[in-house]
Amino acid sequence: MSVAENYRRTAEDVERIALKYGRKPDEISILAVSKTHPADKMLEAASCGVRLFGESRVQEALPKIEIVKAAYPDAIFHFIGKIQTNKAKKLVEYFSLIHSVDSLRAAEALNGAAEACGKIQDILIQLNLAREPQKGGVYYEGLEELICFIKKTHNLKLRGFMLIPPFENEPEYNRAYFKSAGEIYKKFKKDGNFNIDILSMGMSGDYETAISEGSTMVRIGTMIFGSR
Ligand SMILES: *Cc1c(COP(=O)(O)O)cnc(C)c1O
């Protein structure tokens, strides 16, 4: 099946699920995760209307971003991978939203890079609610401190949270994590100190559960571009 056809089906399914759970379809955006796929496939997606792309490796992403931006200047790129502080400058230069801030060190590096190029950088905090030591994301007890730090920076703007739950074939097993991320999102959205409006959760295998628990952005790779 073509990327265009895959994307159309994905968008229809997200809309169907949104309505099923009483959500407004236009509250939920689809981040097309193009990591490991060549720029050609991104151009194919862009030709049928996709403008929002997710990448997880700086080195791989930059040349692809150059190609896609040359053809589609309104394309937008989000970073969803592990943050290496020595790449902070490139991250700030190329990505409009960074989903994976999970430490004071990463926040500090991004803030410094953003300050140096006069940008206010939109970020999400990545949550590790299942406390998986091999994975990125802040544990629940570290969240408050990270938020306080970000609040004090001048060049970072916290827009919300991102969740990667444990790998499961049955997404229902992860419902508690999606629910808990939804609660964290709602709690900080109410706090007038921020403009929280993004809850990034849900991938090809579990976006229905994520949407039912309040996701506003699903990150879809395999279902749009095929297997990696
Ligand atoms: C690769 C990746 C995705 C996309 O996963 P699929 O299962 O292919 O849809 C989503 N989020 C993150 C953080 C990823 O690294």
mmCIF file of N, CA and C and ligand atoms in Angstrom, residues 33 35 56 80 162 164 203-205 219-223 228, ligand 1:
data_model
loop_
_atom_site.group_PDB
_atom_site.id
_atom_site.type_symbol
_atom_site.label_atom_id
_atom_site.label_comp_id
_atom_site.label_asym_id
_atom_site.label_seq_id
_atom_site.Cartn_x
_atom_site.Cartn_y
_atom_site.Cartn_z
ATOM 1 N N VAL A 33 5.919 9.793 11.821
ATOM 2 C CA VAL A 33 7.274 9.463 12.281
ATOM 3 C C VAL A 33 8.064 8.809 11.142
ATOM 4 N N LYS A 35 11.423 8.448 10.858
ATOM 5 C CA LYS A 35 12.771 7.956 11.180
ATOM 6 C C LYS A 35 13.061 6.652 10.430
ATOM 7 N N SER A 56 14.021 10.951 15.113
ATOM 8 C CA SER A 56 14.605 10.650 16.413
ATOM 9 C C SER A 56 16.137 10.671 16.441
ATOM 10 N N ILE A 80 11.821 13.469 18.551
ATOM 11 C CA ILE A 80 11.234 12.540 19.513
ATOM 12 C C ILE A 80 12.265 11.585 20.101
ATOM 13 N N MET A 162 5.053 14.035 26.984
ATOM 14 C CA MET A 162 5.122 12.925 26.032
ATOM 15 C C MET A 162 5.302 11.631 26.812
ATOM 16 N N ILE A 164 6.067 7.372 26.438
ATOM 17 C CA ILE A 164 6.294 6.101 25.729
ATOM 18 C C ILE A 164 6.081 5.005 26.768
ATOM 19 N N MET A 203 1.108 5.353 19.515
ATOM 20 C CA MET A 203 1.901 4.992 18.339
ATOM 21 C C MET A 203 1.039 4.041 17.494
ATOM 22 N N SER A 204 1.645 3.442 16.455
ATOM 23 C CA SER A 204 0.834 2.625 15.541
ATOM 24 C C SER A 204 0.013 1.557 16.269
ATOM 25 N N GLY A 205 0.593 0.965 17.323
ATOM 26 C CA GLY A 205 -0.074 -0.166 17.957
ATOM 27 C C GLY A 205 -1.019 0.192 19.094
ATOM 28 N N ARG A 219 1.878 9.713 17.512
ATOM 29 C CA ARG A 219 3.132 9.639 16.741
ATOM 30 C C ARG A 219 3.120 8.329 15.959
ATOM 31 N N ILE A 220 2.846 8.431 14.668
ATOM 32 C CA ILE A 220 2.609 7.217 13.888
ATOM 33 C C ILE A 220 3.710 7.010 12.843
ATOM 34 N N GLY A 221 4.435 5.915 12.965
ATOM 35 C CA GLY A 221 5.482 5.581 12.005
ATOM 36 C C GLY A 221 5.060 4.449 11.089
ATOM 37 N N THR A 222 5.086 3.224 11.638
ATOM 38 C CA THR A 222 4.841 2.009 10.867
ATOM 39 C C THR A 222 3.560 2.051 10.038
ATOM 40 N N MET A 223 2.489 2.540 10.618
ATOM 41 C CA MET A 223 1.204 2.500 9.928
ATOM 42 C C MET A 223 1.188 3.419 8.696
ATOM 43 N N ARG A 228 10.089 -0.832 9.717
ATOM 44 C CA ARG A 228 11.463 -0.316 9.642
ATOM 45 C C ARG A 228 12.456 -1.455 9.602
HETATM 46 C C1 LIG B 1 9.531 5.202 16.338
HETATM 47 C C2 LIG B 1 8.710 5.989 17.288
HETATM 48 C C3 LIG B 1 7.329 6.128 17.123
HETATM 49 C C4 LIG B 1 6.545 5.465 16.007
HETATM 50 O O1 LIG B 1 6.313 4.134 16.304
HETATM 51 P P1 LIG B 1 5.407 3.191 15.339
HETATM 52 O O2 LIG B 1 5.105 2.038 16.217
HETATM 53 O O3 LIG B 1 6.236 2.853 14.162
HETATM 54 O O4 LIG B 1 4.186 3.971 14.986
HETATM 55 C C5 LIG B 1 6.642 6.917 18.033
HETATM 56 N N1 LIG B 1 7.265 7.528 19.059
HETATM 57 C C6 LIG B 1 8.595 7.413 19.247
HETATM 58 C C7 LIG B 1 9.218 8.129 20.397
HETATM 59 C C8 LIG B 1 9.361 6.648 18.387
HETATM 60 O O5 LIG B 1 10.683 6.538 18.602
#
